[in-house]
Amino acid sequence: MTDADGQLSATPRTSLRRMKEKGHRDRAALFDVLRAGFVCHLGLVDGHPMVVPTVYGFDDRHLYLHGSVASRSLTTDTDVCVTVTVVDGLVLARSVFEHGVNYRSAMIYGRPRWVTGTEEKLHGLRLLTEHVAPGQWDHARRPNRRELAATALLALPLAEASVKTRSGPPDDGDSPDAALGLWAGELPLVARWEQPVTDPALPPTAPVPAHVAARAGTRADRR
């Protein structure tokens, strides 16, 4: 839920009980994580616990998830939890106990709904496509009626969410372990897109679309 000032409201499910200083209540922080992320994990209980990795798209109000109409994970009969995590590096301390990870993460709770209207379905699929590969929606063929009917799309409200991040050096720089003289610090992790690899079914001289070529060498968490 969101306050009038754009802050994420604390609920029993989103209130941090440990390391509250790593939490962020501003709604902008949620969108920063969603923009940086690429894959989310959809968690639910359908007779037994299930966590499904999938790509996603979003706008100001909803997170969109898609899959086959036969998929058991795309349900509207229960609350779900969707997690997005971006790993920024390792935190290597003087003691193993203080080791950690620098990260950005968001957890979104709620009960999704089926998207049935053609206009919103195309809107959600466009958001998903453009989040994964900006420019691809206008380049590739759009879904036809049969493909739309075979595709399930869920809309999860961005109404109940929590954001948690960690950055910076180890926390034991002023501890007794500092006297050990051991190296400690951060090992940053940056994922970058490689050069495009053309489908062998195409002629070798087929040009790579500009919107695809432009991403080579760029950071995967920057859009």
mmCIF file of C-alpha atoms in Angstrom:
data_model
loop_
_atom_site.group_PDB
_atom_site.id
_atom_site.type_symbol
_atom_site.label_atom_id
_atom_site.label_comp_id
_atom_site.label_asym_id
_atom_site.label_seq_id
_atom_site.Cartn_x
_atom_site.Cartn_y
_atom_site.Cartn_z
ATOM 1 C CA MET A 1 0.000 0.000 0.000
ATOM 2 C CA THR A 2 1.159 3.557 -0.657
ATOM 3 C CA ASP A 3 0.776 6.653 1.485
ATOM 4 C CA ALA A 4 -0.274 9.968 0.025
ATOM 5 C CA ASP A 5 3.379 11.111 0.084
ATOM 6 C CA GLY A 6 4.506 8.236 -2.148
ATOM 7 C CA GLN A 7 5.831 6.054 0.650
ATOM 8 C CA LEU A 8 5.255 2.309 0.834
ATOM 9 C CA SER A 9 2.961 1.563 3.758
ATOM 10 C CA ALA A 10 4.197 -0.952 6.313
ATOM 11 C CA THR A 11 2.043 -4.072 6.631
ATOM 12 C CA PRO A 12 2.600 -7.195 8.753
ATOM 13 C CA ARG A 13 4.078 -8.889 5.678
ATOM 14 C CA THR A 14 6.353 -6.018 4.603
ATOM 15 C CA SER A 15 7.585 -4.756 7.975
ATOM 16 C CA LEU A 16 11.257 -5.593 8.444
ATOM 17 C CA ARG A 17 12.027 -7.315 11.727
ATOM 18 C CA ARG A 18 15.790 -7.490 11.288
ATOM 19 C CA MET A 19 18.245 -4.959 9.868
ATOM 20 C CA LYS A 20 15.574 -2.310 9.509
ATOM 21 C CA GLU A 21 18.229 0.199 8.480
ATOM 22 C CA LYS A 22 18.505 -1.629 5.140
ATOM 23 C CA GLY A 23 14.830 -1.064 4.320
ATOM 24 C CA HIS A 24 13.464 1.636 2.028
ATOM 25 C CA ARG A 25 9.916 2.911 2.220
ATOM 26 C CA ASP A 26 9.930 5.287 -0.743
ATOM 27 C CA ARG A 27 8.067 3.995 -3.767
ATOM 28 C CA ALA A 28 10.862 5.176 -6.061
ATOM 29 C CA ALA A 29 13.172 2.591 -4.481
ATOM 30 C CA LEU A 30 10.762 -0.165 -5.527
ATOM 31 C CA PHE A 31 10.871 0.946 -9.154
ATOM 32 C CA ASP A 32 14.664 1.250 -9.033
ATOM 33 C CA VAL A 33 14.871 -2.458 -8.147
ATOM 34 C CA LEU A 34 12.259 -3.470 -10.725
ATOM 35 C CA ARG A 35 14.112 -1.582 -13.462
ATOM 36 C CA ALA A 36 17.450 -3.125 -12.493
ATOM 37 C CA GLY A 37 16.124 -6.667 -12.199
ATOM 38 C CA PHE A 38 15.667 -9.105 -15.032
ATOM 39 C CA VAL A 39 14.237 -12.265 -13.493
ATOM 40 C CA CYS A 40 11.757 -12.513 -10.639
ATOM 41 C CA HIS A 41 10.765 -15.518 -8.538
ATOM 42 C CA LEU A 42 7.058 -16.195 -8.119
ATOM 43 C CA GLY A 43 6.350 -17.993 -4.863
ATOM 44 C CA LEU A 44 3.049 -19.594 -3.939
ATOM 45 C CA VAL A 45 1.511 -22.634 -2.269
ATOM 46 C CA ASP A 46 -0.462 -24.871 -4.626
ATOM 47 C CA GLY A 47 -0.827 -28.032 -2.566
ATOM 48 C CA HIS A 48 2.896 -27.690 -1.936
ATOM 49 C CA PRO A 49 5.328 -24.746 -1.970
ATOM 50 C CA MET A 50 6.424 -23.647 -5.433
ATOM 51 C CA VAL A 51 8.896 -20.975 -6.548
ATOM 52 C CA VAL A 52 9.056 -20.248 -10.273
ATOM 53 C CA PRO A 53 11.658 -18.039 -11.978
ATOM 54 C CA THR A 54 10.285 -15.901 -14.783
ATOM 55 C CA VAL A 55 10.748 -12.568 -16.515
ATOM 56 C CA TYR A 56 8.368 -9.698 -15.834
ATOM 57 C CA GLY A 57 7.156 -6.280 -16.892
ATOM 58 C CA PHE A 58 5.587 -3.463 -14.925
ATOM 59 C CA ASP A 59 3.949 -0.055 -14.973
ATOM 60 C CA ASP A 60 3.049 2.348 -12.174
ATOM 61 C CA ARG A 61 0.343 0.057 -10.790
ATOM 62 C CA HIS A 62 1.030 -3.574 -11.686
ATOM 63 C CA LEU A 63 3.682 -6.217 -12.121
ATOM 64 C CA TYR A 64 2.881 -8.423 -15.144
ATOM 65 C CA LEU A 65 3.797 -12.119 -15.323
ATOM 66 C CA HIS A 66 3.080 -14.415 -18.245
ATOM 67 C CA GLY A 67 3.155 -18.068 -19.195
ATOM 68 C CA SER A 68 1.119 -20.876 -20.709
ATOM 69 C CA VAL A 69 -2.576 -21.081 -19.894
ATOM 70 C CA ALA A 70 -1.799 -24.594 -18.620
ATOM 71 C CA SER A 71 0.781 -23.380 -16.108
ATOM 72 C CA ARG A 72 -0.034 -24.314 -12.506
ATOM 73 C CA SER A 73 2.014 -21.403 -11.174
ATOM 74 C CA LEU A 74 -0.149 -18.755 -12.844
ATOM 75 C CA THR A 75 -2.994 -18.858 -10.369
ATOM 76 C CA THR A 76 -5.353 -16.250 -8.996
ATOM 77 C CA ASP A 77 -6.720 -18.473 -6.223
ATOM 78 C CA THR A 78 -4.128 -17.607 -3.594
ATOM 79 C CA ASP A 79 -1.819 -14.868 -2.416
ATOM 80 C CA VAL A 80 1.640 -14.901 -3.944
ATOM 81 C CA CYS A 81 5.003 -13.386 -3.165
ATOM 82 C CA VAL A 82 7.199 -12.159 -6.008
ATOM 83 C CA THR A 83 10.877 -11.492 -5.282
ATOM 84 C CA VAL A 84 13.339 -9.539 -7.421
ATOM 85 C CA THR A 85 17.015 -9.617 -6.423
ATOM 86 C CA VAL A 86 19.988 -7.867 -7.995
ATOM 87 C CA VAL A 87 23.410 -8.973 -6.704
ATOM 88 C CA ASP A 88 25.988 -6.156 -6.727
ATOM 89 C CA GLY A 89 28.943 -7.975 -5.191
ATOM 90 C CA LEU A 90 30.454 -9.957 -2.356
ATOM 91 C CA VAL A 91 31.378 -8.471 1.001
ATOM 92 C CA LEU A 92 34.517 -10.255 2.174
ATOM 93 C CA ALA A 93 35.223 -9.504 5.810
ATOM 94 C CA ARG A 94 37.980 -10.441 8.227
ATOM 95 C CA SER A 95 35.827 -13.149 9.764
ATOM 96 C CA VAL A 96 33.548 -15.582 7.962
ATOM 97 C CA PHE A 97 30.727 -14.543 10.275
ATOM 98 C CA GLU A 98 30.757 -11.007 8.834
ATOM 99 C CA HIS A 99 30.827 -12.055 5.164
ATOM 100 C CA GLY A 100 27.852 -10.915 3.142
ATOM 101 C CA VAL A 101 26.445 -9.754 -0.193
ATOM 102 C CA ASN A 102 25.725 -6.302 -1.545
ATOM 103 C CA TYR A 103 22.306 -6.429 -3.157
ATOM 104 C CA ARG A 104 19.067 -4.694 -4.074
ATOM 105 C CA SER A 105 15.841 -6.601 -3.531
ATOM 106 C CA ALA A 106 12.085 -6.180 -3.505
ATOM 107 C CA MET A 107 9.275 -8.434 -2.322
ATOM 108 C CA ILE A 108 5.732 -7.881 -3.617
ATOM 109 C CA TYR A 109 2.729 -9.518 -1.978
ATOM 110 C CA GLY A 110 -0.828 -9.834 -3.172
ATOM 111 C CA ARG A 111 -3.404 -11.804 -5.078
ATOM 112 C CA PRO A 112 -2.986 -11.433 -8.847
ATOM 113 C CA ARG A 113 -5.794 -11.330 -11.366
ATOM 114 C CA TRP A 114 -6.134 -12.755 -14.841
ATOM 115 C CA VAL A 115 -5.792 -10.194 -17.621
ATOM 116 C CA THR A 116 -8.515 -11.051 -20.125
ATOM 117 C CA GLY A 117 -9.086 -7.886 -22.121
ATOM 118 C CA THR A 118 -7.136 -7.786 -25.374
ATOM 119 C CA GLU A 119 -6.038 -4.183 -24.904
ATOM 120 C CA GLU A 120 -4.604 -4.694 -21.413
ATOM 121 C CA LYS A 121 -3.120 -8.052 -22.409
ATOM 122 C CA LEU A 122 -1.202 -6.428 -25.236
ATOM 123 C CA HIS A 123 -0.227 -3.607 -22.871
ATOM 124 C CA GLY A 124 1.172 -6.069 -20.327
ATOM 125 C CA LEU A 125 2.993 -8.161 -22.926
ATOM 126 C CA ARG A 126 4.488 -5.013 -24.422
ATOM 127 C CA LEU A 127 5.759 -3.915 -21.000
ATOM 128 C CA LEU A 128 7.262 -7.339 -20.412
ATOM 129 C CA THR A 129 8.929 -7.435 -23.823
ATOM 130 C CA GLU A 130 10.288 -3.898 -23.558
ATOM 131 C CA HIS A 131 11.649 -4.515 -20.060
ATOM 132 C CA VAL A 132 13.588 -7.535 -21.290
ATOM 133 C CA ALA A 133 14.621 -6.124 -24.682
ATOM 134 C CA PRO A 134 13.852 -2.431 -25.248
ATOM 135 C CA GLY A 135 12.812 -1.802 -28.844
ATOM 136 C CA GLN A 136 11.880 -5.415 -29.563
ATOM 137 C CA TRP A 137 8.095 -4.922 -29.432
ATOM 138 C CA ASP A 138 8.205 -2.655 -32.496
ATOM 139 C CA HIS A 139 10.732 -4.862 -34.274
ATOM 140 C CA ALA A 140 9.167 -8.321 -33.938
ATOM 141 C CA ARG A 141 5.769 -9.612 -35.065
ATOM 142 C CA ARG A 142 3.035 -8.941 -32.510
ATOM 143 C CA PRO A 143 1.066 -11.849 -30.974
ATOM 144 C CA ASN A 144 -1.849 -13.037 -33.081
ATOM 145 C CA ARG A 145 -5.256 -14.074 -31.735
ATOM 146 C CA ARG A 146 -4.295 -17.732 -31.325
ATOM 147 C CA GLU A 147 -1.094 -16.862 -29.467
ATOM 148 C CA LEU A 148 -2.918 -14.454 -27.179
ATOM 149 C CA ALA A 149 -5.445 -17.157 -26.331
ATOM 150 C CA ALA A 150 -2.615 -19.564 -25.435
ATOM 151 C CA THR A 151 -0.886 -17.011 -23.220
ATOM 152 C CA ALA A 152 -1.858 -16.389 -19.607
ATOM 153 C CA LEU A 153 -1.060 -12.971 -18.183
ATOM 154 C CA LEU A 154 -1.303 -12.062 -14.514
ATOM 155 C CA ALA A 155 -1.429 -8.560 -13.084
ATOM 156 C CA LEU A 156 -0.145 -8.273 -9.517
ATOM 157 C CA PRO A 157 -0.883 -4.918 -7.850
ATOM 158 C CA LEU A 158 2.170 -2.987 -6.649
ATOM 159 C CA ALA A 159 0.260 -2.131 -3.490
ATOM 160 C CA GLU A 160 2.070 -4.181 -0.854
ATOM 161 C CA ALA A 161 5.818 -4.335 -1.185
ATOM 162 C CA SER A 162 9.057 -4.041 0.728
ATOM 163 C CA VAL A 163 12.506 -2.990 -0.484
ATOM 164 C CA LYS A 164 15.802 -3.911 1.132
ATOM 165 C CA THR A 165 19.348 -3.143 0.010
ATOM 166 C CA ARG A 166 22.899 -3.517 1.239
ATOM 167 C CA SER A 167 25.955 -1.657 -0.031
ATOM 168 C CA GLY A 168 29.404 -0.729 1.157
ATOM 169 C CA PRO A 169 32.350 -2.391 2.884
ATOM 170 C CA PRO A 170 32.381 -5.038 5.624
ATOM 171 C CA ASP A 171 31.037 -4.134 9.038
ATOM 172 C CA ASP A 172 34.062 -5.330 11.009
ATOM 173 C CA GLY A 173 36.504 -2.524 10.240
ATOM 174 C CA ASP A 174 36.328 -1.274 13.819
ATOM 175 C CA SER A 175 36.077 -4.684 15.478
ATOM 176 C CA PRO A 176 38.830 -6.615 17.274
ATOM 177 C CA ASP A 177 39.300 -8.613 14.050
ATOM 178 C CA ALA A 178 40.732 -5.482 12.397
ATOM 179 C CA ALA A 179 43.945 -6.155 14.323
ATOM 180 C CA LEU A 180 44.420 -9.436 12.426
ATOM 181 C CA GLY A 181 45.780 -7.556 9.430
ATOM 182 C CA LEU A 182 43.719 -9.654 6.994
ATOM 183 C CA TRP A 183 42.535 -8.210 3.699
ATOM 184 C CA ALA A 184 38.858 -7.292 3.648
ATOM 185 C CA GLY A 185 36.694 -5.439 1.173
ATOM 186 C CA GLU A 186 34.183 -5.736 -1.647
ATOM 187 C CA LEU A 187 34.280 -7.848 -4.798
ATOM 188 C CA PRO A 188 31.862 -6.034 -7.137
ATOM 189 C CA LEU A 189 29.766 -7.984 -9.603
ATOM 190 C CA VAL A 190 28.654 -6.309 -12.841
ATOM 191 C CA ALA A 191 26.758 -8.252 -15.528
ATOM 192 C CA ARG A 192 27.109 -6.948 -19.082
ATOM 193 C CA TRP A 193 25.498 -7.940 -22.361
ATOM 194 C CA GLU A 194 27.805 -9.658 -24.843
ATOM 195 C CA GLN A 195 27.869 -9.190 -28.613
ATOM 196 C CA PRO A 196 24.698 -10.460 -30.358
ATOM 197 C CA VAL A 197 24.864 -13.909 -31.966
ATOM 198 C CA THR A 198 22.822 -14.117 -35.169
ATOM 199 C CA ASP A 199 20.478 -17.070 -35.679
ATOM 200 C CA PRO A 200 22.214 -19.574 -38.018
ATOM 201 C CA ALA A 201 18.960 -19.740 -40.015
ATOM 202 C CA LEU A 202 19.606 -16.153 -41.178
ATOM 203 C CA PRO A 203 22.127 -15.164 -43.859
ATOM 204 C CA PRO A 204 25.523 -14.344 -42.327
ATOM 205 C CA THR A 205 25.193 -10.805 -43.667
ATOM 206 C CA ALA A 206 21.878 -10.146 -41.923
ATOM 207 C CA PRO A 207 22.271 -6.873 -40.020
ATOM 208 C CA VAL A 208 21.734 -6.820 -36.266
ATOM 209 C CA PRO A 209 18.918 -4.407 -35.356
ATOM 210 C CA ALA A 210 20.222 -1.177 -33.888
ATOM 211 C CA HIS A 211 18.314 -1.585 -30.623
ATOM 212 C CA VAL A 212 19.944 -4.989 -30.089
ATOM 213 C CA ALA A 213 23.463 -3.983 -31.150
ATOM 214 C CA ALA A 214 23.332 -0.944 -28.883
ATOM 215 C CA ARG A 215 23.090 -3.107 -25.774
ATOM 216 C CA ALA A 216 26.338 -4.984 -26.358
ATOM 217 C CA GLY A 217 28.806 -4.076 -23.630
ATOM 218 C CA THR A 218 26.213 -2.274 -21.520
ATOM 219 C CA ARG A 219 25.272 -3.198 -17.974
ATOM 220 C CA ALA A 220 22.408 -5.634 -17.611
ATOM 221 C CA ASP A 221 20.998 -3.718 -14.634
ATOM 222 C CA ARG A 222 20.729 -0.410 -16.509
ATOM 223 C CA ARG A 223 17.722 0.319 -18.706
#
